[in-house]
Short mmCIF file of C-alpha atoms in Angstrom, two decimals:
data_model
loop_
_atom_site.label_atom_id
_atom_site.label_comp_id
_atom_site.label_asym_id
_atom_site.label_seq_id
_atom_site.Cartn_x
_atom_site.Cartn_y
_atom_site.Cartn_z
CA MET A 16 -0.06 0.25 -0.05
CA THR A 17 1.40 3.44 -0.67
CA ASP A 18 0.39 6.79 0.59
CA PRO A 19 1.25 10.33 -1.51
CA ARG A 20 4.18 11.13 0.86
CA GLY A 21 6.27 7.34 0.03
CA GLU A 22 5.90 3.56 0.51
CA ARG A 23 4.06 2.18 3.92
CA GLY A 24 6.02 -0.48 5.47
CA GLU A 25 4.92 -4.09 5.76
CA ARG A 26 2.97 -3.35 8.75
CA GLY A 27 1.02 -0.51 6.94
CA GLU A 28 3.81 2.18 8.75
CA CYS A 29 4.29 5.48 7.09
CA ALA A 30 7.75 5.90 5.86
CA GLU A 31 7.67 9.63 6.83
CA CYS A 32 6.44 8.97 11.09
CA GLY A 33 6.04 5.20 12.00
CA ALA A 34 2.66 5.44 12.15
CA ARG A 35 -0.66 3.07 11.29
CA GLY A 36 -2.87 5.13 9.85
CA CYS A 37 -2.00 8.69 9.77
CA GLU A 38 -3.60 10.34 7.34
CA GLU A 39 -6.92 9.84 8.03
CA LEU A 40 -5.59 10.31 11.70
CA PHE A 41 -4.68 14.07 10.91
CA HIS A 42 -7.74 14.15 9.36
CA GLY A 43 -9.64 13.61 12.25
CA LEU A 44 -7.91 15.20 13.97
CA LEU A 45 -8.15 18.86 12.07
CA ALA A 46 -11.91 18.09 12.51
CA LEU A 47 -11.60 18.44 15.73
CA ASP A 48 -8.72 21.46 15.85
CA HIS A 49 -11.58 23.48 13.60
CA SER A 50 -13.73 23.14 16.36
CA ARG A 51 -12.03 25.71 17.66
CA ALA A 52 -13.68 23.40 21.18
CA GLU A 53 -11.32 22.20 24.09
CA PRO A 54 -8.98 20.93 24.43
CA TRP A 55 -7.98 20.30 20.56
CA GLY A 56 -8.71 23.85 19.28
CA PRO A 57 -6.18 25.80 20.91
CA LEU A 58 -3.25 23.03 20.46
CA HIS A 59 -4.18 23.48 15.79
CA GLY A 60 -0.78 24.63 15.91
CA VAL A 61 1.09 22.54 17.72
CA SER A 62 -0.29 19.35 16.86
CA VAL A 63 0.02 20.96 12.63
CA SER A 64 3.57 21.53 13.41
CA CYS A 65 4.02 18.01 15.09
CA PHE A 66 2.35 16.49 11.36
CA LEU A 67 4.48 18.52 9.16
CA LEU A 68 7.60 17.57 11.57
CA GLN A 69 7.25 13.99 11.41
CA HIS A 70 6.50 14.17 6.98
CA PRO A 71 8.85 16.37 5.86
CA GLY A 72 8.46 15.90 2.79
CA ARG A 73 4.94 18.34 3.29
CA LEU A 74 7.18 20.44 5.12
CA PRO A 75 7.03 24.21 3.54
CA ALA A 76 9.15 25.99 1.48
CA ASP A 77 10.46 27.36 4.72
CA GLY A 78 12.35 23.79 5.41
CA GLY A 79 10.59 23.37 8.42
CA ALA A 80 11.83 25.76 10.45
CA ALA A 81 8.20 28.28 11.78
CA ALA A 82 7.15 24.44 13.02
CA ARG A 83 10.53 24.58 15.26
CA GLY A 84 10.20 27.46 15.92
CA LEU A 85 6.21 27.36 17.26
CA LEU A 86 7.24 23.95 19.36
CA GLY A 87 10.40 24.91 20.93
CA ALA A 88 7.87 27.81 22.00
CA TYR A 89 5.36 25.25 23.04
CA LEU A 90 7.88 23.63 24.96
CA ASP A 91 9.61 26.55 26.72
CA GLY A 92 6.89 28.37 27.83
CA GLY A 93 2.77 26.12 27.27
CA GLN A 94 0.65 28.14 25.25
CA PRO A 95 1.09 31.71 25.62
CA ALA A 96 4.34 31.72 24.35
CA VAL A 97 2.96 30.03 20.70
CA GLU A 98 -0.40 32.80 21.64
CA ARG A 99 1.97 35.58 21.80
CA LEU A 100 4.60 33.72 18.73
CA ILE A 101 0.96 33.70 16.27
CA GLY A 102 0.37 36.96 17.62
CA ARG A 103 3.75 38.78 16.53
CA ALA A 104 3.34 36.61 13.15
CA ARG A 105 0.29 37.80 12.24
CA ALA A 106 1.01 41.81 13.36
CA ALA A 107 3.42 40.68 10.93
CA ASN A 108 2.11 39.42 8.43
CA SER A 109 -0.69 42.55 8.21
CA HIS A 110 -0.78 44.53 5.27
CA ARG A 111 0.38 47.82 7.45
CA VAL A 112 3.32 46.41 7.75
CA LYS A 113 6.75 46.71 5.22
CA GLY A 114 8.85 43.80 4.53
CA GLY A 115 7.07 40.77 6.22
CA ALA A 116 10.11 39.95 8.90
CA VAL A 117 8.30 38.57 12.16
CA PRO A 118 9.96 40.72 15.04
CA GLY A 119 11.08 38.10 18.14
CA GLY A 120 10.62 35.26 14.78
CA ALA A 121 10.15 31.41 15.00
CA ALA A 122 12.69 30.29 14.62
CA GLN A 123 17.41 30.93 13.76
CA GLY A 124 18.26 29.98 10.41
CA PRO A 125 16.40 27.65 8.56
CA ALA A 126 14.80 23.62 10.01
CA VAL A 127 17.39 21.29 8.03
CA ARG A 128 20.80 22.42 8.46
CA PRO A 129 23.49 22.11 5.25
CA GLY A 130 24.30 18.93 4.65
CA ARG A 131 21.80 17.21 6.84
CA GLU A 132 18.12 15.68 5.71
CA ALA A 133 15.22 16.09 7.70
CA PRO A 134 14.51 12.95 10.10
CA ARG A 135 12.44 10.03 8.25
CA GLY A 136 10.71 7.94 11.26
CA GLY A 137 12.07 6.96 14.97
CA PHE A 138 10.22 8.91 17.11
CA ALA A 139 8.50 7.68 19.78
CA VAL A 140 5.76 9.56 19.72
CA THR A 141 3.51 10.13 17.07
CA ILE A 142 0.02 10.92 16.20
CA GLU A 143 -1.42 7.04 16.47
CA GLN A 144 -0.49 7.30 19.61
CA VAL A 145 -1.74 10.80 20.81
CA ALA A 146 -4.91 9.78 18.87
CA GLN A 147 -5.18 6.90 21.66
CA GLY A 148 -6.90 4.25 19.05
CA GLY A 149 -8.93 7.63 16.57
CA THR A 150 -10.77 9.97 18.67
CA PHE A 151 -8.47 11.69 20.45
CA PRO A 152 -9.68 11.70 23.95
CA ALA A 153 -10.00 14.83 25.46
CA ALA A 154 -8.81 13.57 27.99
CA GLY A 155 -4.91 13.57 28.60
CA PHE A 156 -5.23 15.13 25.11
CA PRO A 157 -2.75 18.52 25.92
CA GLU A 158 -0.11 15.76 27.19
CA ARG A 159 0.11 13.52 24.15
CA VAL A 160 0.51 16.68 22.52
CA ARG A 161 3.26 17.76 24.88
CA ALA A 162 5.14 14.32 24.03
CA TRP A 163 4.41 14.29 20.79
CA ALA A 164 5.88 17.70 20.81
CA ALA A 165 8.88 17.05 22.70
CA ALA A 166 9.49 13.57 20.41
CA THR A 167 9.25 15.77 17.34
CA LEU A 168 11.43 18.04 18.03
CA GLU A 169 13.59 15.55 20.26
CA VAL A 170 14.34 13.56 16.50
CA TRP A 171 14.74 16.93 14.67
CA GLY A 172 17.66 18.45 17.24
CA PRO A 173 17.94 21.77 19.53
CA HIS A 174 14.97 23.80 19.19
CA SER A 175 17.17 27.30 19.52
CA GLY A 176 19.42 29.19 17.01
#
């Protein structure tokens, strides 16, 4: 069985993150995120960043720098740090600001350092563990997302520039 990002392993594991059913789980999580209900909605940016960094074939042009910066902010300062970071990004994206640079930006330098490939696999926590059977139960969800973020950055390396 294949998916748009690459081959699946013999047990149906994603070649990028190692989880089974990651694509379907991600769509289920996005539905919960977009409901804006607690605890899923407020962690939307963190969840999407984890998923992108565990699927390097989907990384945006910045090579994952913004996603790594967001996860680093979350692990260092929790949801308030993420909200400050997003607020700065929105302000910098305003039509009133020229240059588009984010003051105190999300990350310093590229996420994928020269001479190094984006990691594939080896993540101690994937969306499969966060989903707990595919339902993303509210009980313990923030703790599972924090573990997901930590496991993701552990494989990518230090998040500070």
